[in-house]
Short mmCIF file of C-alpha atoms in Angstrom, two decimals:
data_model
loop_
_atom_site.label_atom_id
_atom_site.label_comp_id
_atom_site.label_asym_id
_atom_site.label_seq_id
_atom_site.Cartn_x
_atom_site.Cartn_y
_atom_site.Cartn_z
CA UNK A 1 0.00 0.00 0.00
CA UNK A 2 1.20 3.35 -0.38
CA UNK A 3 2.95 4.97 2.08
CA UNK A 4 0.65 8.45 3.74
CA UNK A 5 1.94 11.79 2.46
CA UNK A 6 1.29 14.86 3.79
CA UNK A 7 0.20 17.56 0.55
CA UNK A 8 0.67 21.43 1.81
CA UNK A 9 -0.80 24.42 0.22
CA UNK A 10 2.23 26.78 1.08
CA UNK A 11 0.55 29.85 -0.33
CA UNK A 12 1.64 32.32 -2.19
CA UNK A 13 5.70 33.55 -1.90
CA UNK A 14 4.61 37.10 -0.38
CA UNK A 15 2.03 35.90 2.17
CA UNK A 16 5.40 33.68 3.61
CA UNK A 17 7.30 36.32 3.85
CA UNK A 18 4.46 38.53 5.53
CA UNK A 19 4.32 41.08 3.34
CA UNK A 20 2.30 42.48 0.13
CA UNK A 21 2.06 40.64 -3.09
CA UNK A 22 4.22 41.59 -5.51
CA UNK A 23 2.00 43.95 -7.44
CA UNK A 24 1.39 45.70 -5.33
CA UNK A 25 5.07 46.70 -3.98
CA UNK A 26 5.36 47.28 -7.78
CA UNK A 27 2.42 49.94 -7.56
CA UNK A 28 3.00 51.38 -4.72
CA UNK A 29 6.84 51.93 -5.76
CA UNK A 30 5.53 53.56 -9.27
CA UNK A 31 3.22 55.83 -6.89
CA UNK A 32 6.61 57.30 -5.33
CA UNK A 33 8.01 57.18 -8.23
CA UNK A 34 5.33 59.79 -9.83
CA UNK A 35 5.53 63.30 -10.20
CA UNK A 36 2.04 64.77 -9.44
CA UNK A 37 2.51 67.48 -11.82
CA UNK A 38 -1.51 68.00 -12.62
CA UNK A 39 -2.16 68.65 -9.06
CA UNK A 40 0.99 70.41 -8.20
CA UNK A 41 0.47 72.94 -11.07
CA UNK A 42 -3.67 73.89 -10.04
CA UNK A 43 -2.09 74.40 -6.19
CA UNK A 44 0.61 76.85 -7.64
CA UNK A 45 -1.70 79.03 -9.76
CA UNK A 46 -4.08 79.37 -6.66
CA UNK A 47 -1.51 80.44 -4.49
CA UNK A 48 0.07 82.81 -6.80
CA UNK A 49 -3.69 84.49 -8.14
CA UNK A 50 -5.17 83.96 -4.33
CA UNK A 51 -2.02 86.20 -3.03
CA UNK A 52 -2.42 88.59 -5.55
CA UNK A 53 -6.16 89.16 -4.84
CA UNK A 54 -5.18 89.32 -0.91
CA UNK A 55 -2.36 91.64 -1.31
CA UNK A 56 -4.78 94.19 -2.64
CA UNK A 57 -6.78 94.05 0.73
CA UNK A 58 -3.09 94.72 2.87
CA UNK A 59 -1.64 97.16 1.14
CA UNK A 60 0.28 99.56 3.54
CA UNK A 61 0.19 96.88 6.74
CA UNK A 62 2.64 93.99 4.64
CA UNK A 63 5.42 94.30 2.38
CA UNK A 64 4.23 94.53 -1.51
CA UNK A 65 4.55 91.04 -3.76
CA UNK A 66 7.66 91.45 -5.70
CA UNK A 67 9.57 89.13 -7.67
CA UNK A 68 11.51 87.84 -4.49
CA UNK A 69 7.89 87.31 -2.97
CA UNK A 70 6.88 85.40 -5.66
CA UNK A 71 9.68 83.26 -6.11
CA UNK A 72 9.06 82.34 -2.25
CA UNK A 73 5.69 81.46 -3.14
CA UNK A 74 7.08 78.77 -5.70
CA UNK A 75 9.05 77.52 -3.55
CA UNK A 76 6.38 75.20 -1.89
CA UNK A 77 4.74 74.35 -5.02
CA UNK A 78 8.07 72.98 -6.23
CA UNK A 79 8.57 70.48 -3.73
CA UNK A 80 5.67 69.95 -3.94
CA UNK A 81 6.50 67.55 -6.71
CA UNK A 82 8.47 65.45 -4.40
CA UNK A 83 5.97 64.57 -1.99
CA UNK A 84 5.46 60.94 -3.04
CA UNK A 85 9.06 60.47 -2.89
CA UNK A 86 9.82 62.14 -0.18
CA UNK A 87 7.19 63.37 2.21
CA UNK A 88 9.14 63.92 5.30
CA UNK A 89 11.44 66.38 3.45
CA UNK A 90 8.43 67.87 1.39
CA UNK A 91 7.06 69.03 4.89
CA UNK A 92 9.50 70.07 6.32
CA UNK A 93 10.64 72.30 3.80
CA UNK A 94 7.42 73.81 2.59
CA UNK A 95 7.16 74.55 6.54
CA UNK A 96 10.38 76.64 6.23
CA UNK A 97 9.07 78.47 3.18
CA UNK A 98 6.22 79.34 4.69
CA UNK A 99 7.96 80.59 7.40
CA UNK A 100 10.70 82.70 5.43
CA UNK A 101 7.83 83.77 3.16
CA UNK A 102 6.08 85.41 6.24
CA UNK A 103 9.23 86.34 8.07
CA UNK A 104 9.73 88.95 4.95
CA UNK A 105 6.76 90.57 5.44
CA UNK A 106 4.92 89.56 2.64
CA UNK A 107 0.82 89.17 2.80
CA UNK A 108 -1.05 86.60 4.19
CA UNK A 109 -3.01 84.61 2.00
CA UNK A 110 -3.24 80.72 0.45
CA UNK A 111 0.12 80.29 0.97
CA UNK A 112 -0.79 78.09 3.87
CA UNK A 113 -2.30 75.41 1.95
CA UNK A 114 0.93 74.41 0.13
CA UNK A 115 1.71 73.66 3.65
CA UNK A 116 -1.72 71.91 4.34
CA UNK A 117 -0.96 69.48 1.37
CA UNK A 118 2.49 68.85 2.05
CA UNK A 119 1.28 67.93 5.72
CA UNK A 120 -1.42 65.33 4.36
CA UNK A 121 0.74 63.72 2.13
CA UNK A 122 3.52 63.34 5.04
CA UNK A 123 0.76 61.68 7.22
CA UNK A 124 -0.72 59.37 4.75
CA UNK A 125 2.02 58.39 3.94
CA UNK A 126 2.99 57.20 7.47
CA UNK A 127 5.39 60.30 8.20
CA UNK A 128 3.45 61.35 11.08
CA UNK A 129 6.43 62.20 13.73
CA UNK A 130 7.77 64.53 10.34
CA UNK A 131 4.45 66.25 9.72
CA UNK A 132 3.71 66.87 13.33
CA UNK A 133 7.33 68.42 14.16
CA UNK A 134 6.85 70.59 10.33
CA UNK A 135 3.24 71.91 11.93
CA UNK A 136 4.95 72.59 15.34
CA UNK A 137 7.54 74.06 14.41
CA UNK A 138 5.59 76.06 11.84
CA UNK A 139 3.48 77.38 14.49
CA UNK A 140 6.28 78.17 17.14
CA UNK A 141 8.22 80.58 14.29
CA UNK A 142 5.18 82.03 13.37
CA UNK A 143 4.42 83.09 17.36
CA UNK A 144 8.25 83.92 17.73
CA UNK A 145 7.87 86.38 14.57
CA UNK A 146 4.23 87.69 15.29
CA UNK A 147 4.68 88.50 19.34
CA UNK A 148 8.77 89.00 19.34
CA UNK A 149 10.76 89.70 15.93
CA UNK A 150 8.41 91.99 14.51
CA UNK A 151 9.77 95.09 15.50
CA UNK A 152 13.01 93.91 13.31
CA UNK A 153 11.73 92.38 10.49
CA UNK A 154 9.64 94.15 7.76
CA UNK A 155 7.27 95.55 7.23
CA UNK A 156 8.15 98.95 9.39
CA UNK A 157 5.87 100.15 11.55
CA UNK A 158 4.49 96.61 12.20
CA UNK A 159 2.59 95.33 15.46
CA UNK A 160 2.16 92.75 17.64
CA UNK A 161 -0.57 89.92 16.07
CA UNK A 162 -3.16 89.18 18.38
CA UNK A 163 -3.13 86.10 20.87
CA UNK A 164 -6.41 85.16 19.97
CA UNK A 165 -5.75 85.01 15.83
CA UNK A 166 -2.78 83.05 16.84
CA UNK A 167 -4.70 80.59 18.79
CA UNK A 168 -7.34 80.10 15.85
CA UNK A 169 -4.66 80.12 13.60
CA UNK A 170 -3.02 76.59 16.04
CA UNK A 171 -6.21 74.86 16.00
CA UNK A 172 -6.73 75.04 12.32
CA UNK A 173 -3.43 73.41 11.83
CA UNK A 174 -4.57 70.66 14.82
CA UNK A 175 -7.67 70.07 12.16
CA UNK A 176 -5.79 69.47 9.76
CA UNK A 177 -3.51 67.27 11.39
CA UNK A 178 -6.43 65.51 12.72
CA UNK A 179 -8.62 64.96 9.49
CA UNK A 180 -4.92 63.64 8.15
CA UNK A 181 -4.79 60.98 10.57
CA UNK A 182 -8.33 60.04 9.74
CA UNK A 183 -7.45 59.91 6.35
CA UNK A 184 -4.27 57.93 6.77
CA UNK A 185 -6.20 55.28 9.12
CA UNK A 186 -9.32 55.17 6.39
CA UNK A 187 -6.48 54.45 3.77
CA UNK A 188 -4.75 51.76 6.60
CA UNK A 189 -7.78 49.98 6.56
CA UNK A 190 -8.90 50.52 3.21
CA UNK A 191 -5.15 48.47 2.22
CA UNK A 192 -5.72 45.70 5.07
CA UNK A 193 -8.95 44.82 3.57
CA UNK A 194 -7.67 44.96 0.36
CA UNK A 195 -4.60 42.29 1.28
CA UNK A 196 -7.04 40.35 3.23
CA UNK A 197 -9.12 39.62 0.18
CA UNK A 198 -6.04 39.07 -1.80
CA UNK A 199 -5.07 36.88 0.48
CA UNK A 200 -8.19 34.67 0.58
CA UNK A 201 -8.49 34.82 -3.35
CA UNK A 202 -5.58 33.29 -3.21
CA UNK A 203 -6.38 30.84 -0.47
CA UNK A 204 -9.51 29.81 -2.42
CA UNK A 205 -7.27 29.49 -5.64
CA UNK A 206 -4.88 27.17 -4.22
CA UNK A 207 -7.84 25.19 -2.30
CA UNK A 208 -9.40 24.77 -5.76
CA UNK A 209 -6.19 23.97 -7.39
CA UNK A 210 -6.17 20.62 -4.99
CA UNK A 211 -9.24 19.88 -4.98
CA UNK A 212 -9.08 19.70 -8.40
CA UNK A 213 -5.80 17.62 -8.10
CA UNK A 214 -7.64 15.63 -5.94
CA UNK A 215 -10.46 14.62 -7.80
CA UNK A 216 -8.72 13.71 -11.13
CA UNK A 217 -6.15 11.90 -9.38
CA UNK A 218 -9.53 9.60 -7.98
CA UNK A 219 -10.89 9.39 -11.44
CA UNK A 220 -7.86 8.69 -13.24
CA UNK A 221 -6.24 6.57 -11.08
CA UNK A 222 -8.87 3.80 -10.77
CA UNK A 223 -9.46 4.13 -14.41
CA UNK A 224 -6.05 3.92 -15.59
CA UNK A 225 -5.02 0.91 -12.83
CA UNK A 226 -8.08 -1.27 -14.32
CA UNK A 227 -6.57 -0.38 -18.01
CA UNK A 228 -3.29 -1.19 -16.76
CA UNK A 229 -4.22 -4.40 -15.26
CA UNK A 230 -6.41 -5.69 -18.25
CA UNK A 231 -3.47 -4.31 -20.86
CA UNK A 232 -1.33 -6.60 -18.91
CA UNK A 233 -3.74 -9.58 -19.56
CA UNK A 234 -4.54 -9.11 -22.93
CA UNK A 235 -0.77 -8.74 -23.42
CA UNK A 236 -0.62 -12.40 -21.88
CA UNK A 237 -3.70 -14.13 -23.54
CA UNK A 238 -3.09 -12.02 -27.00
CA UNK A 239 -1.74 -15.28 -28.97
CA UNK A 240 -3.26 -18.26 -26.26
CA UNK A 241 -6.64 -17.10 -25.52
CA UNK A 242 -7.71 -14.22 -28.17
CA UNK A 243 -11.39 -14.54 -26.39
CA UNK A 244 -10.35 -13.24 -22.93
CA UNK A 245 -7.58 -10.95 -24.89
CA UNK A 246 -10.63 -9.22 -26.62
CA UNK A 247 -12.67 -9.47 -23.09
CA UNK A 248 -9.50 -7.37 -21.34
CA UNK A 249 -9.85 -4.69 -24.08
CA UNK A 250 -13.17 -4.70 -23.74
CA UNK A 251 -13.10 -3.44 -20.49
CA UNK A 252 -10.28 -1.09 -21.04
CA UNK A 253 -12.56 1.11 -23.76
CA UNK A 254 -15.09 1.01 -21.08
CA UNK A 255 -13.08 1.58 -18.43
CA UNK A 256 -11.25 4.47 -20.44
CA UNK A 257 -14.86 5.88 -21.79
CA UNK A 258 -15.76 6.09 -17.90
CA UNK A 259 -12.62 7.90 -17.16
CA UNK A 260 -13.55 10.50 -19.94
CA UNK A 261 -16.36 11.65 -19.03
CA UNK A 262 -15.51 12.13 -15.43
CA UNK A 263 -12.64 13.93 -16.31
CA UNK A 264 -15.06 16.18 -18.85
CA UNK A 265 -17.46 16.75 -15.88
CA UNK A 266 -14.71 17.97 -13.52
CA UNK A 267 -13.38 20.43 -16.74
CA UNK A 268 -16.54 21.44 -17.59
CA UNK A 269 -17.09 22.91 -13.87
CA UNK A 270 -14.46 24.58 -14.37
CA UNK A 271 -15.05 26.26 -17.80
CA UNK A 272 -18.54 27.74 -16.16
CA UNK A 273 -18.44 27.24 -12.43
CA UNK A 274 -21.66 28.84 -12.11
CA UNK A 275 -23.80 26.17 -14.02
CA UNK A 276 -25.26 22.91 -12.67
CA UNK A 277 -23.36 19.48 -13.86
CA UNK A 278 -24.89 18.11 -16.59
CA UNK A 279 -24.73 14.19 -14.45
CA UNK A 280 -24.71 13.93 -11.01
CA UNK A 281 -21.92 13.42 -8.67
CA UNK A 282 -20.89 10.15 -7.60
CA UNK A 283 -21.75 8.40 -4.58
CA UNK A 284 -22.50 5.67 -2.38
CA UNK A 285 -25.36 4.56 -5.21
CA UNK A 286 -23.19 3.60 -7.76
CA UNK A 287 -21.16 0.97 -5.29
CA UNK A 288 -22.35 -1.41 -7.96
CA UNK A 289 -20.36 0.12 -10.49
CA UNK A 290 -16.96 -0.10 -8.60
CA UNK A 291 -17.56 -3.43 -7.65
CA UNK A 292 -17.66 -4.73 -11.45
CA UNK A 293 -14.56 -2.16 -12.32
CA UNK A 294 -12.57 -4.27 -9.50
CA UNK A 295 -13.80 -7.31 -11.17
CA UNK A 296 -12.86 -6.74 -14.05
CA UNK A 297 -9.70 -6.08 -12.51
CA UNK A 298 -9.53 -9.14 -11.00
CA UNK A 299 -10.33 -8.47 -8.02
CA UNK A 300 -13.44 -9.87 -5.77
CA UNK A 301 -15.03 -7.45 -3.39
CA UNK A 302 -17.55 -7.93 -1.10
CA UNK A 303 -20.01 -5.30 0.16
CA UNK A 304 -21.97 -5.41 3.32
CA UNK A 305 -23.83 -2.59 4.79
CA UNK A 306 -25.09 -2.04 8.41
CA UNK A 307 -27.18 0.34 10.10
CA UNK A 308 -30.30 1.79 8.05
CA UNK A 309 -29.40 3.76 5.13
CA UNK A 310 -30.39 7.47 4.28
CA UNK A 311 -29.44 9.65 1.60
CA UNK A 312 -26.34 11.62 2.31
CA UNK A 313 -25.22 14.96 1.55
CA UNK A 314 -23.84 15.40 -2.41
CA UNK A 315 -20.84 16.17 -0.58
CA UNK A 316 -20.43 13.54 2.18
CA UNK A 317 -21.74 10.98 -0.54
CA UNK A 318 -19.26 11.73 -3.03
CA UNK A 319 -16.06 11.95 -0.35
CA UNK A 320 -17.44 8.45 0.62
CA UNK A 321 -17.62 7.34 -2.85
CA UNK A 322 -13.82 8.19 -3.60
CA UNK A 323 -12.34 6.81 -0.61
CA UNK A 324 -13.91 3.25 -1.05
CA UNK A 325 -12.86 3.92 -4.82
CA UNK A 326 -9.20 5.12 -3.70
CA UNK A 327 -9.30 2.08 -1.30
CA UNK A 328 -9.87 -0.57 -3.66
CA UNK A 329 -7.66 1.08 -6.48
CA UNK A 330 -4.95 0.73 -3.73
CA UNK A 331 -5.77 -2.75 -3.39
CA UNK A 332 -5.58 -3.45 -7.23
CA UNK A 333 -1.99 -1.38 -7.29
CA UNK A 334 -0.13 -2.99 -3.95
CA UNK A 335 -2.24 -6.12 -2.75
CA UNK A 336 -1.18 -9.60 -3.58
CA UNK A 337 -4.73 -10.76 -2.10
CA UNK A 338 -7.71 -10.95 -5.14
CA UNK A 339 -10.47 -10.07 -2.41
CA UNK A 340 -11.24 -7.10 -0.64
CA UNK A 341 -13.91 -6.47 1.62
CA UNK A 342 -16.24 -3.26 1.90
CA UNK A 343 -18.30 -2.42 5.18
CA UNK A 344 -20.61 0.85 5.07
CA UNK A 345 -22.24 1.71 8.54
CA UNK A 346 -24.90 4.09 8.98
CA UNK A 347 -25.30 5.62 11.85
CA UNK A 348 -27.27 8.62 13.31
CA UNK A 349 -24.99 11.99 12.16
CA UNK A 350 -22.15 9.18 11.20
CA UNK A 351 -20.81 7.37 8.62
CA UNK A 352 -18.35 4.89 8.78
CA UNK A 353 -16.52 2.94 6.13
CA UNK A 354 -14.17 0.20 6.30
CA UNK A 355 -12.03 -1.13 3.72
CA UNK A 356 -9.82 -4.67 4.33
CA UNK A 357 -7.57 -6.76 2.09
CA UNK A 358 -5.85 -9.68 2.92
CA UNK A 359 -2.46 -8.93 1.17
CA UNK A 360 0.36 -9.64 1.33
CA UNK A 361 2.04 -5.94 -0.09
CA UNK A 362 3.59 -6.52 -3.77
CA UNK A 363 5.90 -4.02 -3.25
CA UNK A 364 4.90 -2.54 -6.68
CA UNK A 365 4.25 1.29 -7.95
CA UNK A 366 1.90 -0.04 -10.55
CA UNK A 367 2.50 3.79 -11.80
CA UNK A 368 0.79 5.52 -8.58
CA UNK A 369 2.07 9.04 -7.41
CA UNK A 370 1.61 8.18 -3.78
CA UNK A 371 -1.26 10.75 -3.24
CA UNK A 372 -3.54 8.54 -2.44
CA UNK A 373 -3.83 8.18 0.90
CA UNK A 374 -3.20 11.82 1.34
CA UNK A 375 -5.82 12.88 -0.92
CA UNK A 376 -8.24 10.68 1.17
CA UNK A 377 -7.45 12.23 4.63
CA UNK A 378 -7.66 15.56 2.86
CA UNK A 379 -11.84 14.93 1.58
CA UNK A 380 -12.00 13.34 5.34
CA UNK A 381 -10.89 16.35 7.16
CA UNK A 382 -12.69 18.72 4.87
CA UNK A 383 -16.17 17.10 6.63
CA UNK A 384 -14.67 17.02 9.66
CA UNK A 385 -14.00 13.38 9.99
CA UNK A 386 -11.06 11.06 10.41
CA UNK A 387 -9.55 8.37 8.70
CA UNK A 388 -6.93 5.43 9.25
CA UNK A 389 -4.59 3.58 7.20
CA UNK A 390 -2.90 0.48 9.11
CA UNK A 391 -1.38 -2.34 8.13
CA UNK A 392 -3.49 -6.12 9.51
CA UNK A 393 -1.76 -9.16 10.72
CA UNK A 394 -0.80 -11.53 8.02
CA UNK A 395 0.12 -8.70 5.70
CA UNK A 396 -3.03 -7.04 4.55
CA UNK A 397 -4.02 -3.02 5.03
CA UNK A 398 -7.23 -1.90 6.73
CA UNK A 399 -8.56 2.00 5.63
CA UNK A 400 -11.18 3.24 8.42
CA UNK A 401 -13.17 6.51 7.46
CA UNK A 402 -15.65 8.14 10.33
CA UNK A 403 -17.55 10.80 8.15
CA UNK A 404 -20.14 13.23 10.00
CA UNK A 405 -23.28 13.46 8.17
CA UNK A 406 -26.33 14.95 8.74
CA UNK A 407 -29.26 13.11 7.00
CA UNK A 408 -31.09 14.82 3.89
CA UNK A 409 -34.06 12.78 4.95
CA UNK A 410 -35.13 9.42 6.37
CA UNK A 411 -36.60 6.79 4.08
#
């Protein structure tokens, strides 16, 4: 019998190393990469045409807007561009700007908002500690200039600002620090749930991918170990018996035509996932029809069933079906013994199935890729049951499945 293997879905390369997928790293590296220049440009023109409109209303209490003035103003806008490379910086120096723009007595106006969108990008970006020191700092100059250094820096004849304006003027930056962080979390959360159902697409992908694996390898491999064992007879009996040669390939084009349209069913689900089978799953019903496969295998199995029977669950009935089929393909592949005994109890919310040979072990691969076993505990464990694999006294190999069930109906 085959020895148990354990199959692993290992996931995708970036959820093992515990960070983002690939694409996304690629994405969010092109993002810094980007120059914002649409966005950049509509900030600049406001703050050059909103200063000029302002200046108008402070002419004689702040310096006029000269060239010098204006190049100041551009000074934000320009690193501006940089914020998605560098957002830390990009605060820190439109901060200073702003603060040598004011310290020169120039008017007030938009100006502050080059600051206000270097600060949001800094946060959302996760440079918090930068943007917080920026606005601090930002605010501490601006009291030092207002309340202390105004009598030496222009414009002459200036006065002290008021305490109150000041104040206003601190909580308005504290809103916008705060409606930052909101954003920044929002956009935190927004990513987690987006990796978190990147993550389970992916799960579900590789889950499909092996339960796919699983159920051709239970289709094919029964098929293809009958073909193999009637090939081998027909091979034998070609020139001394051409009767039972012709009976072997008999049963190999119908063993092979059963094989084909199982495997079409389990394509077909996958071409349109969404539409009913065209034949019903497998189950428990059609023990008949294994039983004659391992016949004409050469191989006599005997079926008993206790307990009262009910219909099953498509799911429980199939997983039953392909470990009994699994079971006895095992028995056709490794077993020196031509009998094989099948016991199906019923039993209220169980099902248990027991599968015994008489061996002795062959030793052979007969071609199997020693997934069988493993695929067997995997459609167990997927219903919440167990199942067993040990060798008997004498050299045979007992499979025990325990399947919960919960009965459709009762006869």
């Amino acid at each position: 019998m085959e020895e148990p293997r354990t199959l692993t879905c290992p996931g995708p390369p970036w959820a093992r190393a515990g960070g983002p997928p690939p694409l996304r790293l690629w994405e969010e590296r092109r993002a810094a990469a980007r120059v914002p220049w649409p966005s950049t440009l509509l900030v600049a023109l406001f703050v050059l045409v909103g200063t000029g409109f302002a200046a108008r209303s402070q002419t004689g209490t702040r310096e006029s807007l000269d060239a010098l003035g204006r190049v100041l103003l551009l000074v934000g806008p320009a690193l501006l561009l940089l914020r998605n490379r560098w957002p830390g910086a990009v605060v820190v120096g439109t901060a200073a700007s702003t603060t040598v723009y004011l310290a020169a007595g120039y008017p007030y106006g938009p100006v502050f908002l080059v600051l206000v969108v270097a600060t949001f990008s800094a946060v959302s970006s996760g440079h918090r500690r930068a943007a917080w020191w920026a606005v601090g700092g930002f605010w501490a100059a601006h009291l030092v200039l207002a309340h202390w250094l105004y009598a030496y820096l222009p414009p002459r004849g200036d006065t002290a600002a008021s305490w109150g304006q000041d104040l206003g003027t601190g909580a308005w930056f504290v809103a916008v620090l705060a409606t930052a962080e909101v954003v920044r979390a929002r956009r935190q959360e927004w990513a987690r749930a987006q990796a978190e159902r990147a993550a389970a697409a992916e799960r579900r992908a590789a889950e499909e991918r092996l339960r796919i694996a699983r159920e051709l390898h239970d289709v094919l491999a029964h098929s293809i170990s009958v073909i193999n064992v009637q090939a081998g007879v027909g091979l034998a009996l070609l020139d001394d018996d051409p009767e039972q040669a012709r009976t072997a390939l008999t049963t190999i084009k119908a063993a092979s035509k059963e094989a084909l349209g199982e495997v079409r069913q389990v394509l077909a689900g996958l071409r349109a996932p969404g539409d009913a089978p065209r034949t019903p799953a497998p189950g428990l019903d059609r023990m008949s029809e294994l039983v004659d496969q391992a016949a004409s295998a050469g191989l006599d199995v005997t079926v008993t069933t206790e307990g009262t029977s009910y219909a099953l669950p498509p799911g429980t009935d199939l997983a039953a079906f392909r470990i009994v089929q699994e079971a006895l393909t095992n028995v056709v592949r490794h077993s020196g013994s031509r009998t094989a005994r099948v016991r199906i109890s019923y039993a209220p919310g169980r099902l248990a199935l027991g599968i015994d040979d008489d061996g002795p072990a062959t030793g052979s691969e007969a071609g199997g890729s020693g997934n069988g076993l493993a695929g067997m505990r995997e459609r167990a464990a997927a219903l919440g049951g167990t199942i067993e694999a040990v060798p008997l006294e004498g050299g045979g190999f007992a499979v025990r499945a325990d399947l919960p069930v919960q009965p459709r109906e009762t006869p």
